[in-house]
mmCIF file of N, CA and C and ligand atoms in Angstrom:
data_model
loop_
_atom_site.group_PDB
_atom_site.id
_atom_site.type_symbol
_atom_site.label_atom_id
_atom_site.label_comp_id
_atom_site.label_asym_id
_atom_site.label_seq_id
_atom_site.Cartn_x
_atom_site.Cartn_y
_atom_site.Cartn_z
ATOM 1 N N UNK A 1 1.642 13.580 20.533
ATOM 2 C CA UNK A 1 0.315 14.142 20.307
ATOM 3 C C UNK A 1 0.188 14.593 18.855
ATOM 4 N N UNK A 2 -0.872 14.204 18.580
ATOM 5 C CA UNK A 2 -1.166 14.494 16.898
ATOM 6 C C UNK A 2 -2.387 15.606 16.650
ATOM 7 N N UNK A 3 -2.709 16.589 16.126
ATOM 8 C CA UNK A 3 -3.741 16.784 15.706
ATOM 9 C C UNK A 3 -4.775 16.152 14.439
ATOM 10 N N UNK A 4 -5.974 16.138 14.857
ATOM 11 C CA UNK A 4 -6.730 15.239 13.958
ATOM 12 C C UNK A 4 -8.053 16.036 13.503
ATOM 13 N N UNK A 5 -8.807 16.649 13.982
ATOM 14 C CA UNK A 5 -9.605 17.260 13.268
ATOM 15 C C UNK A 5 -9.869 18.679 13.734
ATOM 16 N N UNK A 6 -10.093 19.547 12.836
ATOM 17 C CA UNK A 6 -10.497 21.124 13.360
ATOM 18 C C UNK A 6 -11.345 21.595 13.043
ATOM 19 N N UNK A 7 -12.156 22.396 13.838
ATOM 20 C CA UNK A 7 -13.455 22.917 13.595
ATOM 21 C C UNK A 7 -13.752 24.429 14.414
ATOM 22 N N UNK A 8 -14.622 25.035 13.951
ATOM 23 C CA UNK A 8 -14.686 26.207 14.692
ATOM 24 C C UNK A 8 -16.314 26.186 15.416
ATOM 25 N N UNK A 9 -16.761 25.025 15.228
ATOM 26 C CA UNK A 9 -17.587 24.890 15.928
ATOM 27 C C UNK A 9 -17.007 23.453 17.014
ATOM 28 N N UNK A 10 -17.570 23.800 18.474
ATOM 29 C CA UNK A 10 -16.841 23.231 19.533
ATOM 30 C C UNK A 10 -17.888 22.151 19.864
ATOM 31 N N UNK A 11 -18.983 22.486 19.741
ATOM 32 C CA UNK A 11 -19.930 21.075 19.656
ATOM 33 C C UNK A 11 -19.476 19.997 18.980
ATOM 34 N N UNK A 12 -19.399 20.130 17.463
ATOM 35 C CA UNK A 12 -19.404 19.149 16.492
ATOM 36 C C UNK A 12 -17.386 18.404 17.503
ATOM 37 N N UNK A 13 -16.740 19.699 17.663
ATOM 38 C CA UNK A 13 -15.605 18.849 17.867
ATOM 39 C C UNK A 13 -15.618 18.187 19.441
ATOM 40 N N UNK A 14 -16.413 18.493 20.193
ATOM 41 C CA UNK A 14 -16.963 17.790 21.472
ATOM 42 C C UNK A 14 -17.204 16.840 21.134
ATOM 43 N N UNK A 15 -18.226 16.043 19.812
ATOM 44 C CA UNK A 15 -18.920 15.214 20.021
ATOM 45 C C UNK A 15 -17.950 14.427 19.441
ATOM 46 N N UNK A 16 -16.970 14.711 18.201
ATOM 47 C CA UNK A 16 -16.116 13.319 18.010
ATOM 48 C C UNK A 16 -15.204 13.362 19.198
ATOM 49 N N UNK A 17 -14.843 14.125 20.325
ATOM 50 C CA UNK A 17 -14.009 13.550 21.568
ATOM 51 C C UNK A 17 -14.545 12.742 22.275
ATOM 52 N N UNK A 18 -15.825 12.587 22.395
ATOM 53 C CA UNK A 18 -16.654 12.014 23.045
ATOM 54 C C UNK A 18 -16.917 10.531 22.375
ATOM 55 N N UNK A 19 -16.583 10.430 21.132
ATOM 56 C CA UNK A 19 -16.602 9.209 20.108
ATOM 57 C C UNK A 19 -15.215 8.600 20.472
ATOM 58 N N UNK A 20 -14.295 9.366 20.455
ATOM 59 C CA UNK A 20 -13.207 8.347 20.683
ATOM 60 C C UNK A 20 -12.758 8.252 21.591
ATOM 61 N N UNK A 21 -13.260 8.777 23.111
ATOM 62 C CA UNK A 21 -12.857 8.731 24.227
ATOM 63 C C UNK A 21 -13.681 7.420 24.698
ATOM 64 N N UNK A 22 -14.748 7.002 24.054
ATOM 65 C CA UNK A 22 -15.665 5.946 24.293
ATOM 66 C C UNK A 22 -15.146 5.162 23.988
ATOM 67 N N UNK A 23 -14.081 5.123 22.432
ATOM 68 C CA UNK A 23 -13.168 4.214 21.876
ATOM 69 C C UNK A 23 -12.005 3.765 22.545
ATOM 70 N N UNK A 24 -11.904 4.321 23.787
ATOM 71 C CA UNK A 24 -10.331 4.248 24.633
ATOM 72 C C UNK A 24 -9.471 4.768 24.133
ATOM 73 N N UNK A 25 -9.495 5.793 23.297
ATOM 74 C CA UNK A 25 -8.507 6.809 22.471
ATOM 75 C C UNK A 25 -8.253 8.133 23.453
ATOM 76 N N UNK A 26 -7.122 8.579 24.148
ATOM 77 C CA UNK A 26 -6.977 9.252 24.938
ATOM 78 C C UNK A 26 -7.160 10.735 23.691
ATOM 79 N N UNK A 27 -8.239 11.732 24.280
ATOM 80 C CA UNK A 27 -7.936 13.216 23.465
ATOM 81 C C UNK A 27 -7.780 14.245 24.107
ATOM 82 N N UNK A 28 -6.927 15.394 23.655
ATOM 83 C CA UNK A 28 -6.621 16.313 24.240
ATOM 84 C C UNK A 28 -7.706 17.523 23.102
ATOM 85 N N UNK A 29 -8.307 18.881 23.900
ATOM 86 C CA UNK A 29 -8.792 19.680 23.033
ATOM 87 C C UNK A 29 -8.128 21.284 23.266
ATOM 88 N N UNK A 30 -7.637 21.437 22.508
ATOM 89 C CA UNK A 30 -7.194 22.925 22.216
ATOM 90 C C UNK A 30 -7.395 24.125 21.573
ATOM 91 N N UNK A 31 -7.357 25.261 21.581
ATOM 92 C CA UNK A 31 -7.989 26.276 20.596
ATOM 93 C C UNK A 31 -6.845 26.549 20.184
ATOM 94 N N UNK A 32 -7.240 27.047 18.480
ATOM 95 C CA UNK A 32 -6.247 27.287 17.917
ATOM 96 C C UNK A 32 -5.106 28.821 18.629
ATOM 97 N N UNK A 33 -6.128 29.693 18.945
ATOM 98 C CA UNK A 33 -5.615 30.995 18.917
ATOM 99 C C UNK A 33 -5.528 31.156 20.608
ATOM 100 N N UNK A 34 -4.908 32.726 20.895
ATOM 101 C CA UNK A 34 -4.896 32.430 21.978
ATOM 102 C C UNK A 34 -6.457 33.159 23.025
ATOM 103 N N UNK A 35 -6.615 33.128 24.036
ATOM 104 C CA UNK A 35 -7.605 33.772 24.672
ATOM 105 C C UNK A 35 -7.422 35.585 24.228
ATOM 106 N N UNK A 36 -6.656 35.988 24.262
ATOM 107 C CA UNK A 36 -6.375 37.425 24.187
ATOM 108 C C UNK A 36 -7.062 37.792 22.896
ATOM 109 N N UNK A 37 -6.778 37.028 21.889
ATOM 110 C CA UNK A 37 -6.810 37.220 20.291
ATOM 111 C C UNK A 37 -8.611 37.068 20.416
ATOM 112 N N UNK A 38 -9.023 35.919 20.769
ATOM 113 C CA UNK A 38 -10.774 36.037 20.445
ATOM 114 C C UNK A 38 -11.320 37.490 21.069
ATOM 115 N N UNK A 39 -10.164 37.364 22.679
ATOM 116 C CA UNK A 39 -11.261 38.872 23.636
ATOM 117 C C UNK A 39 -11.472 39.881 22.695
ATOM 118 N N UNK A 40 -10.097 40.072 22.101
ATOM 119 C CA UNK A 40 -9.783 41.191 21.409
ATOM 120 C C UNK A 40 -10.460 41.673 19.907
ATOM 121 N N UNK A 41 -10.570 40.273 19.333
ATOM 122 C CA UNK A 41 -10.710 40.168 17.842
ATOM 123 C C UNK A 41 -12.318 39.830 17.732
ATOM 124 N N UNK A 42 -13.190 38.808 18.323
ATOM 125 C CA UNK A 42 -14.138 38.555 18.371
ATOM 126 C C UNK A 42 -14.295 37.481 17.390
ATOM 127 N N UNK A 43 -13.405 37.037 16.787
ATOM 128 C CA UNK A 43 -12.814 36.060 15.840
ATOM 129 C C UNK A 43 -13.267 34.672 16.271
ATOM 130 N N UNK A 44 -14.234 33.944 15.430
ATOM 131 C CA UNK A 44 -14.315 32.337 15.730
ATOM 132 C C UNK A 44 -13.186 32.073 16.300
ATOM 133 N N UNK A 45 -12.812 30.813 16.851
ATOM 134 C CA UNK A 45 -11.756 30.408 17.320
ATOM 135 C C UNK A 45 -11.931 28.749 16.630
ATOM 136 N N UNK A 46 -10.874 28.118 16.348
ATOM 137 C CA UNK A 46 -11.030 26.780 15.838
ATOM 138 C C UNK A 46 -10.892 26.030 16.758
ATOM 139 N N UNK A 47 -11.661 25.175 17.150
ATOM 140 C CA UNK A 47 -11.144 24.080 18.108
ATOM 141 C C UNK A 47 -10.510 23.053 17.929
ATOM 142 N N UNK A 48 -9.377 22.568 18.316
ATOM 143 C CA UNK A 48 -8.571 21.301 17.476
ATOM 144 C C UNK A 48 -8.459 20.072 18.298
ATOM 145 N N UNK A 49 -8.852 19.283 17.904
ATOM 146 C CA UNK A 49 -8.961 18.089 18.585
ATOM 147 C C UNK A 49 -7.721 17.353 18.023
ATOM 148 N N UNK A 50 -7.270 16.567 19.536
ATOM 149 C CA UNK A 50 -5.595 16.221 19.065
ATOM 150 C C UNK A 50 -5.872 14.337 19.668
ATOM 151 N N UNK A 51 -4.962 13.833 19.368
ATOM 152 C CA UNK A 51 -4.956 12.645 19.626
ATOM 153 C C UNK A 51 -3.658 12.195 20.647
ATOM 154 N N UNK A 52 -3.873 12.011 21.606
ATOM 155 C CA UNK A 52 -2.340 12.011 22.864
ATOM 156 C C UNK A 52 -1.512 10.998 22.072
ATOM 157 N N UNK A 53 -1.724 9.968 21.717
ATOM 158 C CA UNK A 53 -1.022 9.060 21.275
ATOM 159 C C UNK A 53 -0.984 8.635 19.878
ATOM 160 N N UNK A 54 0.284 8.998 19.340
ATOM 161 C CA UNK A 54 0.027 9.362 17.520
ATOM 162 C C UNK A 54 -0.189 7.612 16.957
ATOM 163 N N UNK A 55 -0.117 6.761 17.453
ATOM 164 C CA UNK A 55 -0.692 5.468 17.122
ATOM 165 C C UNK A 55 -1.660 5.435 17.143
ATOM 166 N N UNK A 56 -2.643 6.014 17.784
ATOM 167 C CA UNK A 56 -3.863 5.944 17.666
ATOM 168 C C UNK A 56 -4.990 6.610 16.784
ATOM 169 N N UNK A 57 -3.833 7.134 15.590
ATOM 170 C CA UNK A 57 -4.507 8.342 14.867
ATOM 171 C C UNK A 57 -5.083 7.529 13.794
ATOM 172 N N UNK A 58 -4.649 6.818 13.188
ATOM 173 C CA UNK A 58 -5.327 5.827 12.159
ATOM 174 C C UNK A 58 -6.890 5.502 12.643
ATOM 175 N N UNK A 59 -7.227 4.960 13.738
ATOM 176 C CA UNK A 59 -8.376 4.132 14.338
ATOM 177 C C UNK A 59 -9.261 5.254 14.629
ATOM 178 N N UNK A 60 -8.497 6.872 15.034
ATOM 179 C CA UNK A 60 -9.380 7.721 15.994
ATOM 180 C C UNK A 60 -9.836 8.483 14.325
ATOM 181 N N UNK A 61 -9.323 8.519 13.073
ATOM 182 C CA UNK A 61 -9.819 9.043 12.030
ATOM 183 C C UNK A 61 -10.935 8.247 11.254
ATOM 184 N N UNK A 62 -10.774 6.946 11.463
ATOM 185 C CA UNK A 62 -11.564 6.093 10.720
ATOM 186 C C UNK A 62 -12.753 6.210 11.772
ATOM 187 N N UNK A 63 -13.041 6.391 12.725
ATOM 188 C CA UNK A 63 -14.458 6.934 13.685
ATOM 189 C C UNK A 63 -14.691 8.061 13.214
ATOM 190 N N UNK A 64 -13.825 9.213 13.193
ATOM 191 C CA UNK A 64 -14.549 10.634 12.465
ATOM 192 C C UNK A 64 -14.961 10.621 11.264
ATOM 193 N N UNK A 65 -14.142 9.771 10.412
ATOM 194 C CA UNK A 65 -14.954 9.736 9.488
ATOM 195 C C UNK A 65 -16.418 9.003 9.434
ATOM 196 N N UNK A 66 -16.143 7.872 10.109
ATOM 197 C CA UNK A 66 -17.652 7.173 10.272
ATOM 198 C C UNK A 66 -18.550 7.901 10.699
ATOM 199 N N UNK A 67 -18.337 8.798 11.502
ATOM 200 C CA UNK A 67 -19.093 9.841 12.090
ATOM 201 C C UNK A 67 -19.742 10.901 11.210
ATOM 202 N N UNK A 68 -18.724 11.259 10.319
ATOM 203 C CA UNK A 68 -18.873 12.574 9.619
ATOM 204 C C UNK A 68 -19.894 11.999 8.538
ATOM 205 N N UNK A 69 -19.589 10.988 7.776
ATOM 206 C CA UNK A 69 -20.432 10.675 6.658
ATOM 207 C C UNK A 69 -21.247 9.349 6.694
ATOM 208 N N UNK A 70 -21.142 8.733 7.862
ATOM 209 C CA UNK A 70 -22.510 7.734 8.292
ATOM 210 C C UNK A 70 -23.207 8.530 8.687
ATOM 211 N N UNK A 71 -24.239 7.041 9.437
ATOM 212 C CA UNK A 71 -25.702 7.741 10.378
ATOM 213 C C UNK A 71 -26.724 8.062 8.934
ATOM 214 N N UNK A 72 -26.573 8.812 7.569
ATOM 215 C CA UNK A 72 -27.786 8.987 6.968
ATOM 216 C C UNK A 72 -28.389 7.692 6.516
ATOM 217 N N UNK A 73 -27.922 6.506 6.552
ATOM 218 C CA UNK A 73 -28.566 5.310 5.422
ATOM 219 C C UNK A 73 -29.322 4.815 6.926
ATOM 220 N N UNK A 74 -28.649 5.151 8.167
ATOM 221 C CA UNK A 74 -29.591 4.381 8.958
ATOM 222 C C UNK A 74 -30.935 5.211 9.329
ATOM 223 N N UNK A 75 -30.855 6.250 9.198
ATOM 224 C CA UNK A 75 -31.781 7.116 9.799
ATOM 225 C C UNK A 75 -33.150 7.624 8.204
ATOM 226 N N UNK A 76 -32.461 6.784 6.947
ATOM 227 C CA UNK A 76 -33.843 6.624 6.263
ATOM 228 C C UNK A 76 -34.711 5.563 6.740
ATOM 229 N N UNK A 77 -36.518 6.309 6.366
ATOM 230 C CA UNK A 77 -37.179 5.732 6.914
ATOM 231 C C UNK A 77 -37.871 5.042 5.730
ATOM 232 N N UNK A 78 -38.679 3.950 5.889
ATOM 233 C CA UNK A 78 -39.130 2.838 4.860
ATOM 234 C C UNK A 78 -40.579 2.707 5.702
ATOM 235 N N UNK A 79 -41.917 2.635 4.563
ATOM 236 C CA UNK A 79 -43.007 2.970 4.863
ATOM 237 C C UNK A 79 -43.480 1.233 5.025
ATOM 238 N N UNK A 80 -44.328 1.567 6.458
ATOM 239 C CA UNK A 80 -45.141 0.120 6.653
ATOM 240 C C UNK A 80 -46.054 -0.226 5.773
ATOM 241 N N UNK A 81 -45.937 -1.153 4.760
ATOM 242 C CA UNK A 81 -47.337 -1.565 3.583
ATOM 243 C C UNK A 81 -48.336 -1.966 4.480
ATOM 244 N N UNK A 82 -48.442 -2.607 5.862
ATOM 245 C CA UNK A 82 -49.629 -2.916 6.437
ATOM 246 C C UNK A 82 -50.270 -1.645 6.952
ATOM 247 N N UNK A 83 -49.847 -0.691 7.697
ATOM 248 C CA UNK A 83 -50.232 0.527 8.361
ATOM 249 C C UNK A 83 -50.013 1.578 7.320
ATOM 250 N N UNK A 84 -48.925 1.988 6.688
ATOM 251 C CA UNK A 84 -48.475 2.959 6.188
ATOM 252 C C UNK A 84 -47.889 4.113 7.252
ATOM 253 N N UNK A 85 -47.144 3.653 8.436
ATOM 254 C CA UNK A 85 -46.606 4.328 9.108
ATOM 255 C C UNK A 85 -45.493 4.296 8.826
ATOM 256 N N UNK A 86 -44.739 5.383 8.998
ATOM 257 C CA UNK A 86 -43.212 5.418 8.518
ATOM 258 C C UNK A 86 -42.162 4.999 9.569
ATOM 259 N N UNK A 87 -41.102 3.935 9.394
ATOM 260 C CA UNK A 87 -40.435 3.200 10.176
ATOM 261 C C UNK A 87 -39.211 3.508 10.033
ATOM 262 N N UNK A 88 -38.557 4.292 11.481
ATOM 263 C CA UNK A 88 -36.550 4.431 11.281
ATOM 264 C C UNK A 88 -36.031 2.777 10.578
ATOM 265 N N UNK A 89 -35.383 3.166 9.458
ATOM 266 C CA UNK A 89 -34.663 2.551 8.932
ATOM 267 C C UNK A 89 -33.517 1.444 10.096
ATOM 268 N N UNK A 90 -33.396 1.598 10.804
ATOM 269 C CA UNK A 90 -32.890 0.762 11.836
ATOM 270 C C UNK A 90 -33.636 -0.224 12.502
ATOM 271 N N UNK A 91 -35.116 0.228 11.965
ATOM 272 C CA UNK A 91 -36.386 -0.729 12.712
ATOM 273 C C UNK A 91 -36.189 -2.284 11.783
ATOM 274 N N UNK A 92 -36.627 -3.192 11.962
ATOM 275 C CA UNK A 92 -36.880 -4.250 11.221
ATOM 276 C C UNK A 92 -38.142 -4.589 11.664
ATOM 277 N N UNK A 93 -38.890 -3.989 11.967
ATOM 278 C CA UNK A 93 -40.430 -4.324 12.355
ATOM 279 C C UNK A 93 -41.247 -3.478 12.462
ATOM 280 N N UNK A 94 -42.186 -3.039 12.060
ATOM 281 C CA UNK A 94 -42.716 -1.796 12.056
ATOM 282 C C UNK A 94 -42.891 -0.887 13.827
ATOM 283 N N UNK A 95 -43.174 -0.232 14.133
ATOM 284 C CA UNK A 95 -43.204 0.064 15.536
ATOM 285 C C UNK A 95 -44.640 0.133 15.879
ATOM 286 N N UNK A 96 -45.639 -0.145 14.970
ATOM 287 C CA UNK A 96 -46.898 0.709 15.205
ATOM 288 C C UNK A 96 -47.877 -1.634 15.150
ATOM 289 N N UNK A 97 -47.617 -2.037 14.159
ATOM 290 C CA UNK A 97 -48.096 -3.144 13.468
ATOM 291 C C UNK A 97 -47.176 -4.198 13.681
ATOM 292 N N UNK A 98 -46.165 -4.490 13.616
ATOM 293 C CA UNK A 98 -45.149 -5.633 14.163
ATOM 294 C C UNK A 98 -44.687 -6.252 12.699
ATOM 295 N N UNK A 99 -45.449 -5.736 11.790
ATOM 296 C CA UNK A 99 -45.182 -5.572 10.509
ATOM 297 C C UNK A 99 -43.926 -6.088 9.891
ATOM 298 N N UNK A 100 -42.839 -7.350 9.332
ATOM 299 C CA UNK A 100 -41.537 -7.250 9.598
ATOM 300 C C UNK A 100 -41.022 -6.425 7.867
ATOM 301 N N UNK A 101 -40.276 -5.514 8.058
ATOM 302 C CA UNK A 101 -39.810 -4.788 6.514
ATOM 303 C C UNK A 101 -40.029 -5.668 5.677
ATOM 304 N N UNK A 102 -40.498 -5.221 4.415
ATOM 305 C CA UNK A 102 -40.217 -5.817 3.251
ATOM 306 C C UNK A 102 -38.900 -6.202 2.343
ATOM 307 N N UNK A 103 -38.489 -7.385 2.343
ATOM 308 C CA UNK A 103 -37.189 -7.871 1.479
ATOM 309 C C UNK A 103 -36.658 -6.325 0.470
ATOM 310 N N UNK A 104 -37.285 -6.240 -0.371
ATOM 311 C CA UNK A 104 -36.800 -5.279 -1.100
ATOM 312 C C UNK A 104 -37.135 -4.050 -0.852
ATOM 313 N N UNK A 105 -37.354 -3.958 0.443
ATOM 314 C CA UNK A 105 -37.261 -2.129 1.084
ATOM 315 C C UNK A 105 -35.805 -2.130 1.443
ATOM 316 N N UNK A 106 -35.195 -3.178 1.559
ATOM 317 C CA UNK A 106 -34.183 -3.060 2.540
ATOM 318 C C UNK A 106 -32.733 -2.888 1.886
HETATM 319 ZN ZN1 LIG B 201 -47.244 -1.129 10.333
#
């Protein structure tokens, strides 16, 4: 078992377990500290996301990272010249006009 990414927010580290458990990457999730220490302390706690099988740490990092710093180039939006409605960048057709993107929007 390897650890691979830590966070003290348990969402963000939910959602890459949920990325590489989709990947067939077995994950285990653990807190750093123990239960006593947060009751006591009131202290964030880090959540650490581990990888069961340390072969799989190469493939399960190259998803967090895809994760961490993709998604913005797809989620710009590029304006319809026929309508002028604004189209998710993932569209290739306008959604409103059928409009297909312009060559050099893209
Ligand atoms: Zn349009």
């Amino acid at each position: 078992m390897r650890e691979i990414f830590t966070d003290t927010d348990s969402a963000r580290v939910g959602l890459f377990q949920s990325l590489l458990e989709e990947a067939g990457i077995s994950t285990f999730l653990k807190n750093q500290y123990s239960n006593n220490m947060i009751a006591s302390g009131g202290r964030m706690s880090d959540v650490v996301l581990c990888v069961i099988n340390d072969h799989d740490y190469d493939a399960a990092l190259e998803i967090i990272k895809e994760a961490a710093t993709g998604g913005e180039e797809q989620t710009e939006e590029w304006i319809c010249s026929k309508c002028g409605e604004s189209v998710p960048g993932s569209f290739d057709l306008c959604w409103s006009c059928q409009e297909p993107i312009k060559a050099d929007l893209k």
